[in-house]
GROMACS .gro file of C-alpha atoms in nm:
model
  382
    1UNK     CA    1   0.556  -1.047  -1.927
    2UNK     CA    2   0.676  -1.394  -1.821
    3UNK     CA    3   0.496  -1.713  -1.924
    4UNK     CA    4   0.572  -2.054  -1.774
    5UNK     CA    5   0.430  -2.404  -1.786
    6UNK     CA    6   0.154  -2.521  -1.557
    7UNK     CA    7   0.399  -2.767  -1.403
    8UNK     CA    8   0.539  -2.489  -1.187
    9UNK     CA    9   0.203  -2.330  -1.125
   10UNK     CA   10   0.250  -2.020  -1.338
   11UNK     CA   11  -0.022  -1.926  -1.581
   12UNK     CA   12  -0.134  -1.619  -1.769
   13UNK     CA   13  -0.503  -1.537  -1.774
   14UNK     CA   14  -0.651  -1.238  -1.954
   15UNK     CA   15  -1.017  -1.167  -1.884
   16UNK     CA   16  -1.185  -0.866  -2.037
   17UNK     CA   17  -1.532  -0.724  -1.999
   18UNK     CA   18  -1.718  -0.398  -1.980
   19UNK     CA   19  -1.636  -0.404  -1.610
   20UNK     CA   20  -1.259  -0.398  -1.649
   21UNK     CA   21  -0.973  -0.627  -1.736
   22UNK     CA   22  -0.798  -0.892  -1.526
   23UNK     CA   23  -0.440  -1.001  -1.596
   24UNK     CA   24  -0.288  -1.291  -1.400
   25UNK     CA   25   0.090  -1.264  -1.415
   26UNK     CA   26   0.415  -1.354  -1.242
   27UNK     CA   27   0.757  -1.217  -1.160
   28UNK     CA   28   1.074  -1.387  -1.043
   29UNK     CA   29   1.209  -1.279  -0.704
   30UNK     CA   30   1.533  -1.434  -0.575
   31UNK     CA   31   1.489  -1.726  -0.812
   32UNK     CA   32   1.127  -1.793  -0.710
   33UNK     CA   33   0.823  -1.721  -0.926
   34UNK     CA   34   0.562  -1.507  -0.749
   35UNK     CA   35   0.212  -1.454  -0.885
   36UNK     CA   36  -0.040  -1.173  -0.878
   37UNK     CA   37  -0.366  -1.063  -1.040
   38UNK     CA   38  -0.400  -0.711  -1.180
   39UNK     CA   39  -0.743  -0.557  -1.229
   40UNK     CA   40  -0.749  -0.263  -1.468
   41UNK     CA   41  -1.062  -0.051  -1.418
   42UNK     CA   42  -1.344  -0.011  -1.665
   43UNK     CA   43  -1.249   0.242  -1.930
   44UNK     CA   44  -0.878   0.190  -1.861
   45UNK     CA   45  -0.665   0.437  -2.059
   46UNK     CA   46  -0.287   0.380  -2.070
   47UNK     CA   47  -0.245   0.755  -2.115
   48UNK     CA   48  -0.405   0.829  -1.777
   49UNK     CA   49  -0.224   0.812  -1.443
   50UNK     CA   50  -0.397   0.586  -1.189
   51UNK     CA   51  -0.384   0.531  -0.814
   52UNK     CA   52  -0.277   0.177  -0.721
   53UNK     CA   53  -0.420  -0.038  -0.441
   54UNK     CA   54  -0.258  -0.366  -0.337
   55UNK     CA   55  -0.503  -0.612  -0.179
   56UNK     CA   56  -0.359  -0.898   0.030
   57UNK     CA   57  -0.559  -1.215   0.097
   58UNK     CA   58  -0.570  -1.379   0.438
   59UNK     CA   59  -0.357  -1.669   0.558
   60UNK     CA   60  -0.444  -2.036   0.522
   61UNK     CA   61  -0.591  -1.947   0.186
   62UNK     CA   62  -0.647  -2.279   0.008
   63UNK     CA   63  -0.431  -2.309  -0.300
   64UNK     CA   64  -0.611  -2.614  -0.438
   65UNK     CA   65  -0.972  -2.495  -0.475
   66UNK     CA   66  -0.912  -2.149  -0.622
   67UNK     CA   67  -0.650  -1.892  -0.697
   68UNK     CA   68  -0.537  -1.724  -0.377
   69UNK     CA   69  -0.645  -1.378  -0.486
   70UNK     CA   70  -1.004  -1.475  -0.572
   71UNK     CA   71  -1.144  -1.513  -0.219
   72UNK     CA   72  -1.025  -1.170  -0.108
   73UNK     CA   73  -1.143  -1.005  -0.429
   74UNK     CA   74  -1.486  -1.162  -0.372
   75UNK     CA   75  -1.507  -1.061  -0.006
   76UNK     CA   76  -1.386  -0.702  -0.050
   77UNK     CA   77  -1.533  -0.623  -0.393
   78UNK     CA   78  -1.229  -0.405  -0.454
   79UNK     CA   79  -1.243  -0.469  -0.829
   80UNK     CA   80  -1.596  -0.333  -0.844
   81UNK     CA   81  -1.483  -0.029  -0.645
   82UNK     CA   82  -1.190   0.017  -0.884
   83UNK     CA   83  -1.430   0.017  -1.179
   84UNK     CA   84  -1.654   0.282  -1.028
   85UNK     CA   85  -1.378   0.504  -0.885
   86UNK     CA   86  -1.099   0.462  -1.142
   87UNK     CA   87  -0.797   0.296  -0.979
   88UNK     CA   88  -0.585  -0.012  -1.045
   89UNK     CA   89  -0.609  -0.292  -0.791
   90UNK     CA   90  -0.351  -0.571  -0.769
   91UNK     CA   91  -0.396  -0.891  -0.568
   92UNK     CA   92  -0.057  -1.047  -0.484
   93UNK     CA   93  -0.050  -1.413  -0.382
   94UNK     CA   94   0.138  -1.573  -0.095
   95UNK     CA   95   0.360  -1.873  -0.159
   96UNK     CA   96   0.207  -2.219  -0.130
   97UNK     CA   97   0.317  -2.454   0.149
   98UNK     CA   98   0.114  -2.760   0.250
   99UNK     CA   99  -0.154  -2.659   0.000
  100UNK     CA  100  -0.210  -2.322   0.171
  101UNK     CA  101  -0.099  -1.966   0.107
  102UNK     CA  102   0.016  -1.727   0.380
  103UNK     CA  103   0.231  -1.419   0.439
  104UNK     CA  104   0.540  -1.366   0.651
  105UNK     CA  105   0.423  -1.066   0.851
  106UNK     CA  106   0.687  -1.099   1.122
  107UNK     CA  107   0.567  -1.299   1.423
  108UNK     CA  108   0.285  -1.442   1.211
  109UNK     CA  109   0.182  -1.649   1.023
  110UNK     CA  110   0.285  -2.007   0.948
  111UNK     CA  111   0.390  -2.157   0.719
  112UNK     CA  112   0.535  -1.848   0.544
  113UNK     CA  113   0.671  -1.721   0.876
  114UNK     CA  114   0.841  -2.054   0.950
  115UNK     CA  115   0.988  -2.063   0.599
  116UNK     CA  116   1.119  -1.705   0.638
  117UNK     CA  117   0.960  -1.604   0.307
  118UNK     CA  118   1.076  -1.264   0.181
  119UNK     CA  119   0.733  -1.118   0.115
  120UNK     CA  120   0.860  -0.762   0.168
  121UNK     CA  121   1.113  -0.817  -0.110
  122UNK     CA  122   0.836  -0.956  -0.330
  123UNK     CA  123   0.618  -0.647  -0.279
  124UNK     CA  124   0.912  -0.413  -0.335
  125UNK     CA  125   0.993  -0.584  -0.665
  126UNK     CA  126   0.625  -0.597  -0.759
  127UNK     CA  127   0.588  -0.221  -0.718
  128UNK     CA  128   0.887  -0.169  -0.947
  129UNK     CA  129   0.730  -0.399  -1.205
  130UNK     CA  130   0.386  -0.241  -1.189
  131UNK     CA  131   0.511   0.114  -1.236
  132UNK     CA  132   0.681   0.004  -1.559
  133UNK     CA  133   0.382  -0.201  -1.682
  134UNK     CA  134   0.108   0.049  -1.607
  135UNK     CA  135   0.069   0.428  -1.564
  136UNK     CA  136   0.082   0.423  -1.183
  137UNK     CA  137   0.085   0.748  -0.986
  138UNK     CA  138   0.365   0.667  -0.740
  139UNK     CA  139   0.238   0.930  -0.494
  140UNK     CA  140  -0.091   0.739  -0.464
  141UNK     CA  141   0.004   0.379  -0.389
  142UNK     CA  142  -0.196   0.212  -0.111
  143UNK     CA  143  -0.231  -0.129   0.052
  144UNK     CA  144  -0.506  -0.318   0.228
  145UNK     CA  145  -0.551  -0.675   0.341
  146UNK     CA  146  -0.747  -0.898   0.573
  147UNK     CA  147  -0.623  -1.118   0.859
  148UNK     CA  148  -0.268  -1.232   0.771
  149UNK     CA  149  -0.283  -1.000   0.469
  150UNK     CA  150  -0.358  -0.707   0.700
  151UNK     CA  151  -0.062  -0.808   0.917
  152UNK     CA  152   0.157  -0.786   0.608
  153UNK     CA  153   0.024  -0.433   0.552
  154UNK     CA  154   0.158  -0.336   0.893
  155UNK     CA  155   0.497  -0.490   0.814
  156UNK     CA  156   0.506  -0.304   0.483
  157UNK     CA  157   0.426   0.018   0.669
  158UNK     CA  158   0.727  -0.054   0.891
  159UNK     CA  159   0.974  -0.154   0.618
  160UNK     CA  160   0.840  -0.002   0.295
  161UNK     CA  161   0.643   0.292   0.429
  162UNK     CA  162   0.829   0.524   0.192
  163UNK     CA  163   0.647   0.360  -0.099
  164UNK     CA  164   0.290   0.376   0.034
  165UNK     CA  165   0.062   0.676   0.080
  166UNK     CA  166  -0.170   0.496   0.327
  167UNK     CA  167  -0.259   0.153   0.468
  168UNK     CA  168  -0.591  -0.014   0.555
  169UNK     CA  169  -0.541  -0.339   0.753
  170UNK     CA  170  -0.847  -0.542   0.858
  171UNK     CA  171  -0.908  -0.813   1.119
  172UNK     CA  172  -0.545  -0.834   1.226
  173UNK     CA  173  -0.272  -0.716   1.461
  174UNK     CA  174   0.069  -0.564   1.400
  175UNK     CA  175   0.319  -0.848   1.429
  176UNK     CA  176   0.645  -0.695   1.307
  177UNK     CA  177   0.900  -0.541   1.543
  178UNK     CA  178   1.097  -0.326   1.564
  179UNK     CA  179   0.895  -0.092   1.347
  180UNK     CA  180   1.086   0.216   1.234
  181UNK     CA  181   0.938   0.359   0.911
  182UNK     CA  182   1.131   0.624   0.720
  183UNK     CA  183   0.822   0.846   0.702
  184UNK     CA  184   0.480   0.909   0.854
  185UNK     CA  185   0.219   0.653   0.749
  186UNK     CA  186  -0.157   0.723   0.743
  187UNK     CA  187  -0.352   0.417   0.862
  188UNK     CA  188  -0.719   0.325   0.880
  189UNK     CA  189  -0.781  -0.007   1.053
  190UNK     CA  190  -1.093  -0.222   1.082
  191UNK     CA  191  -1.164  -0.482   1.351
  192UNK     CA  192  -1.464  -0.648   1.508
  193UNK     CA  193  -1.480  -0.641   1.888
  194UNK     CA  194  -1.615  -0.996   1.872
  195UNK     CA  195  -1.349  -1.133   1.635
  196UNK     CA  196  -1.297  -1.494   1.753
  197UNK     CA  197  -0.965  -1.545   1.571
  198UNK     CA  198  -0.762  -1.229   1.644
  199UNK     CA  199  -0.898  -1.089   1.973
  200UNK     CA  200  -0.970  -0.716   1.972
  201UNK     CA  201  -0.820  -0.678   2.320
  202UNK     CA  202  -0.517  -0.892   2.238
  203UNK     CA  203  -0.409  -1.238   2.346
  204UNK     CA  204  -0.365  -1.585   2.192
  205UNK     CA  205  -0.524  -1.662   1.858
  206UNK     CA  206  -0.860  -1.832   1.862
  207UNK     CA  207  -0.798  -2.111   1.612
  208UNK     CA  208  -0.511  -2.328   1.481
  209UNK     CA  209  -0.242  -2.257   1.375
  210UNK     CA  210  -0.263  -1.930   1.571
  211UNK     CA  211  -0.333  -2.058   1.923
  212UNK     CA  212   0.036  -2.028   2.018
  213UNK     CA  213   0.066  -1.675   1.880
  214UNK     CA  214  -0.009  -1.375   2.104
  215UNK     CA  215  -0.161  -1.076   1.927
  216UNK     CA  216  -0.121  -0.715   2.046
  217UNK     CA  217  -0.441  -0.527   2.128
  218UNK     CA  218  -0.596  -0.283   1.884
  219UNK     CA  219  -0.557  -0.003   2.138
  220UNK     CA  220  -0.180  -0.059   2.155
  221UNK     CA  221  -0.152  -0.045   1.776
  222UNK     CA  222  -0.350   0.279   1.766
  223UNK     CA  223  -0.122   0.425   2.031
  224UNK     CA  224   0.194   0.318   1.845
  225UNK     CA  225   0.097   0.482   1.516
  226UNK     CA  226  -0.038   0.790   1.691
  227UNK     CA  227   0.299   0.837   1.860
  228UNK     CA  228   0.500   0.756   1.548
  229UNK     CA  229   0.298   1.001   1.339
  230UNK     CA  230   0.328   1.263   1.615
  231UNK     CA  231  -0.047   1.302   1.649
  232UNK     CA  232  -0.157   1.561   1.904
  233UNK     CA  233  -0.518   1.455   1.964
  234UNK     CA  234  -0.710   1.126   1.979
  235UNK     CA  235  -1.087   1.171   1.963
  236UNK     CA  236  -1.378   0.929   1.955
  237UNK     CA  237  -1.584   1.069   1.670
  238UNK     CA  238  -1.856   0.803   1.685
  239UNK     CA  239  -1.924   0.590   1.993
  240UNK     CA  240  -2.148   0.292   1.932
  241UNK     CA  241  -2.204   0.227   2.303
  242UNK     CA  242  -2.220  -0.146   2.233
  243UNK     CA  243  -2.492  -0.110   1.971
  244UNK     CA  244  -2.290   0.020   1.679
  245UNK     CA  245  -1.934   0.090   1.574
  246UNK     CA  246  -1.667   0.309   1.728
  247UNK     CA  247  -1.463   0.547   1.514
  248UNK     CA  248  -1.151   0.685   1.680
  249UNK     CA  249  -0.935   0.940   1.501
  250UNK     CA  250  -0.578   1.041   1.585
  251UNK     CA  251  -0.539   1.385   1.431
  252UNK     CA  252  -0.320   1.696   1.421
  253UNK     CA  253  -0.032   1.469   1.318
  254UNK     CA  254   0.292   1.543   1.137
  255UNK     CA  255   0.270   1.568   0.757
  256UNK     CA  256  -0.109   1.606   0.785
  257UNK     CA  257  -0.151   1.229   0.820
  258UNK     CA  258  -0.424   1.070   1.031
  259UNK     CA  259  -0.478   0.737   1.207
  260UNK     CA  260  -0.835   0.601   1.215
  261UNK     CA  261  -0.961   0.295   1.402
  262UNK     CA  262  -1.301   0.150   1.309
  263UNK     CA  263  -1.426  -0.105   1.563
  264UNK     CA  264  -1.756  -0.281   1.495
  265UNK     CA  265  -1.968  -0.464   1.752
  266UNK     CA  266  -2.102  -0.716   1.502
  267UNK     CA  267  -1.939  -0.939   1.242
  268UNK     CA  268  -1.632  -1.145   1.317
  269UNK     CA  269  -1.311  -1.240   1.141
  270UNK     CA  270  -1.435  -1.108   0.808
  271UNK     CA  271  -1.447  -0.807   0.575
  272UNK     CA  272  -1.690  -0.542   0.708
  273UNK     CA  273  -1.973  -0.478   0.465
  274UNK     CA  274  -1.838  -0.732   0.219
  275UNK     CA  275  -1.937  -1.075   0.094
  276UNK     CA  276  -1.939  -1.358   0.351
  277UNK     CA  277  -1.661  -1.602   0.425
  278UNK     CA  278  -1.679  -1.854   0.710
  279UNK     CA  279  -1.750  -1.582   0.968
  280UNK     CA  280  -2.035  -1.335   1.021
  281UNK     CA  281  -1.995  -1.009   0.829
  282UNK     CA  282  -2.045  -0.667   0.987
  283UNK     CA  283  -2.336  -0.469   0.849
  284UNK     CA  284  -2.239  -0.153   1.040
  285UNK     CA  285  -1.978  -0.021   0.795
  286UNK     CA  286  -1.834  -0.085   0.451
  287UNK     CA  287  -1.458  -0.119   0.482
  288UNK     CA  288  -1.418  -0.084   0.106
  289UNK     CA  289  -1.604   0.247   0.094
  290UNK     CA  290  -1.431   0.387   0.403
  291UNK     CA  291  -1.078   0.289   0.301
  292UNK     CA  292  -1.113   0.443  -0.044
  293UNK     CA  293  -1.244   0.765   0.106
  294UNK     CA  294  -0.945   0.764   0.345
  295UNK     CA  295  -0.698   0.687   0.066
  296UNK     CA  296  -0.822   0.980  -0.140
  297UNK     CA  297  -0.723   1.215   0.141
  298UNK     CA  298  -0.357   1.107   0.144
  299UNK     CA  299  -0.064   1.117  -0.095
  300UNK     CA  300   0.294   1.012  -0.033
  301UNK     CA  301   0.494   1.266   0.165
  302UNK     CA  302   0.755   1.332   0.433
  303UNK     CA  303   1.024   1.122   0.272
  304UNK     CA  304   1.392   1.149   0.350
  305UNK     CA  305   1.575   1.250   0.033
  306UNK     CA  306   1.915   1.140   0.157
  307UNK     CA  307   2.047   1.489   0.087
  308UNK     CA  308   2.278   1.663   0.329
  309UNK     CA  309   2.132   1.907   0.578
  310UNK     CA  310   2.051   2.237   0.414
  311UNK     CA  311   2.341   2.471   0.379
  312UNK     CA  312   2.300   2.845   0.335
  313UNK     CA  313   2.289   2.794  -0.040
  314UNK     CA  314   2.049   2.498  -0.009
  315UNK     CA  315   1.811   2.695   0.211
  316UNK     CA  316   1.761   2.953  -0.065
  317UNK     CA  317   1.704   2.704  -0.349
  318UNK     CA  318   1.350   2.735  -0.484
  319UNK     CA  319   1.188   2.491  -0.730
  320UNK     CA  320   0.844   2.587  -0.866
  321UNK     CA  321   0.563   2.522  -0.945
  322UNK     CA  322   0.525   2.223  -0.712
  323UNK     CA  323   0.323   2.020  -0.801
  324UNK     CA  324   0.404   2.077  -1.170
  325UNK     CA  325   0.250   1.961  -1.498
  326UNK     CA  326   0.498   2.040  -1.776
  327UNK     CA  327   0.790   2.262  -1.680
  328UNK     CA  328   0.993   2.350  -1.373
  329UNK     CA  329   1.166   2.672  -1.280
  330UNK     CA  330   1.462   2.699  -1.045
  331UNK     CA  331   1.574   3.004  -0.848
  332UNK     CA  332   1.894   3.056  -0.650
  333UNK     CA  333   2.060   2.744  -0.785
  334UNK     CA  334   2.439   2.702  -0.749
  335UNK     CA  335   2.612   2.804  -1.070
  336UNK     CA  336   2.783   2.550  -1.296
  337UNK     CA  337   2.606   2.261  -1.121
  338UNK     CA  338   2.410   2.012  -1.337
  339UNK     CA  339   2.039   1.960  -1.271
  340UNK     CA  340   1.963   1.592  -1.201
  341UNK     CA  341   1.604   1.465  -1.196
  342UNK     CA  342   1.552   1.121  -1.038
  343UNK     CA  343   1.251   0.905  -0.961
  344UNK     CA  344   1.151   0.756  -0.627
  345UNK     CA  345   1.410   0.480  -0.659
  346UNK     CA  346   1.698   0.713  -0.748
  347UNK     CA  347   1.700   0.631  -1.119
  348UNK     CA  348   1.809   0.929  -1.328
  349UNK     CA  349   1.529   1.062  -1.551
  350UNK     CA  350   1.709   1.366  -1.691
  351UNK     CA  351   2.029   1.558  -1.637
  352UNK     CA  352   2.151   1.882  -1.792
  353UNK     CA  353   2.246   2.244  -1.729
  354UNK     CA  354   1.892   2.389  -1.711
  355UNK     CA  355   1.582   2.181  -1.639
  356UNK     CA  356   1.364   2.486  -1.710
  357UNK     CA  357   1.427   2.432  -2.081
  358UNK     CA  358   1.305   2.070  -2.071
  359UNK     CA  359   0.940   1.971  -2.134
  360UNK     CA  360   0.831   1.728  -1.860
  361UNK     CA  361   0.468   1.692  -1.969
  362UNK     CA  362   0.526   1.333  -2.084
  363UNK     CA  363   0.657   1.226  -1.743
  364UNK     CA  364   0.424   0.986  -1.552
  365UNK     CA  365   0.251   1.140  -1.253
  366UNK     CA  366   0.433   1.071  -0.931
  367UNK     CA  367   0.704   1.172  -0.688
  368UNK     CA  368   1.049   1.286  -0.809
  369UNK     CA  369   1.362   1.454  -0.675
  370UNK     CA  370   1.559   1.738  -0.832
  371UNK     CA  371   1.922   1.751  -0.720
  372UNK     CA  372   2.149   2.047  -0.792
  373UNK     CA  373   2.490   2.013  -0.634
  374UNK     CA  374   2.438   1.926  -0.268
  375UNK     CA  375   2.081   2.057  -0.274
  376UNK     CA  376   1.778   1.836  -0.327
  377UNK     CA  377   1.408   1.911  -0.353
  378UNK     CA  378   1.110   1.672  -0.355
  379UNK     CA  379   0.868   1.753  -0.638
  380UNK     CA  380   0.537   1.607  -0.756
  381UNK     CA  381   0.427   1.565  -1.118
  382UNK     CA  382   0.050   1.575  -1.167
   0.00000   0.00000   0.00000
């Protein structure tokens, strides 16, 4: 854990209570210190594997009056949800320019966009750090965010989709292109049809510094992810008819993912069902409740292993049980080939002649790969 002087804006805060534990920390990325708040849920046990949710604050978040993470944590009440449901929530902070924090989500938003801040690199490094600091289940890592923070979620889905099991952007548009994820990405989005800042139907932003930025419509974003995820049907499950919210589901998709769009007719540029900011808040839905329910239905899958196309030998290789808890068995493996177990990032966990003789019960829950010769299999520890 790094500690630095207040002169460069890096502090360490540890707050504990019966409702969980907050740790304000920092990491260095490309020579720049980046900060984040980690909330460990009530009853946190380092011997238990936890889902992880990243929560990204909106843009133009004042850096002088409060820590950047605090406003979003207040609006979304994600920490309270983490306490009741048992997951870790981390609030990363955007870099400060002109006394404001923002995220480089592609074609939005200044000043991070204009400064070409590598926020994707920051999140990638942060995920590496968190999985070493805490018992994170790497098959259940999720992200949500509001406004500019939601836009960053879309960019992460495009560039780091292989690390996230699902996304939940709110009050935003997808601003990164081209978008070519390496896997299928489940997404639940929230937006008010009367949002005055990011128009539901697309167009220029409704307030500085966004008036010169054109936002795609919510319908176009739904269509993009439905096509990318190879969804076969798009159904309106609930139709508010102007008096309530619409819930549209893209289903029958590849990898059993889904794409949900929740569109309220009340509220504004705010967190549905949450605490107020400077805009009206929707009372029709609770984004926090709905996103957690959606997240629980999805784990990381459909990744490219980088292995060669299956040969005749590879096609017969069987690794079981999958998911596993303590031991693995291998059938039809090439003879005289070592067994190599790696994590999601390709780091070698174990290598030897017979993985069936190795006790894996102490391995953190998550996604791994077993490579034997030119054959590779994706396996899940639970």
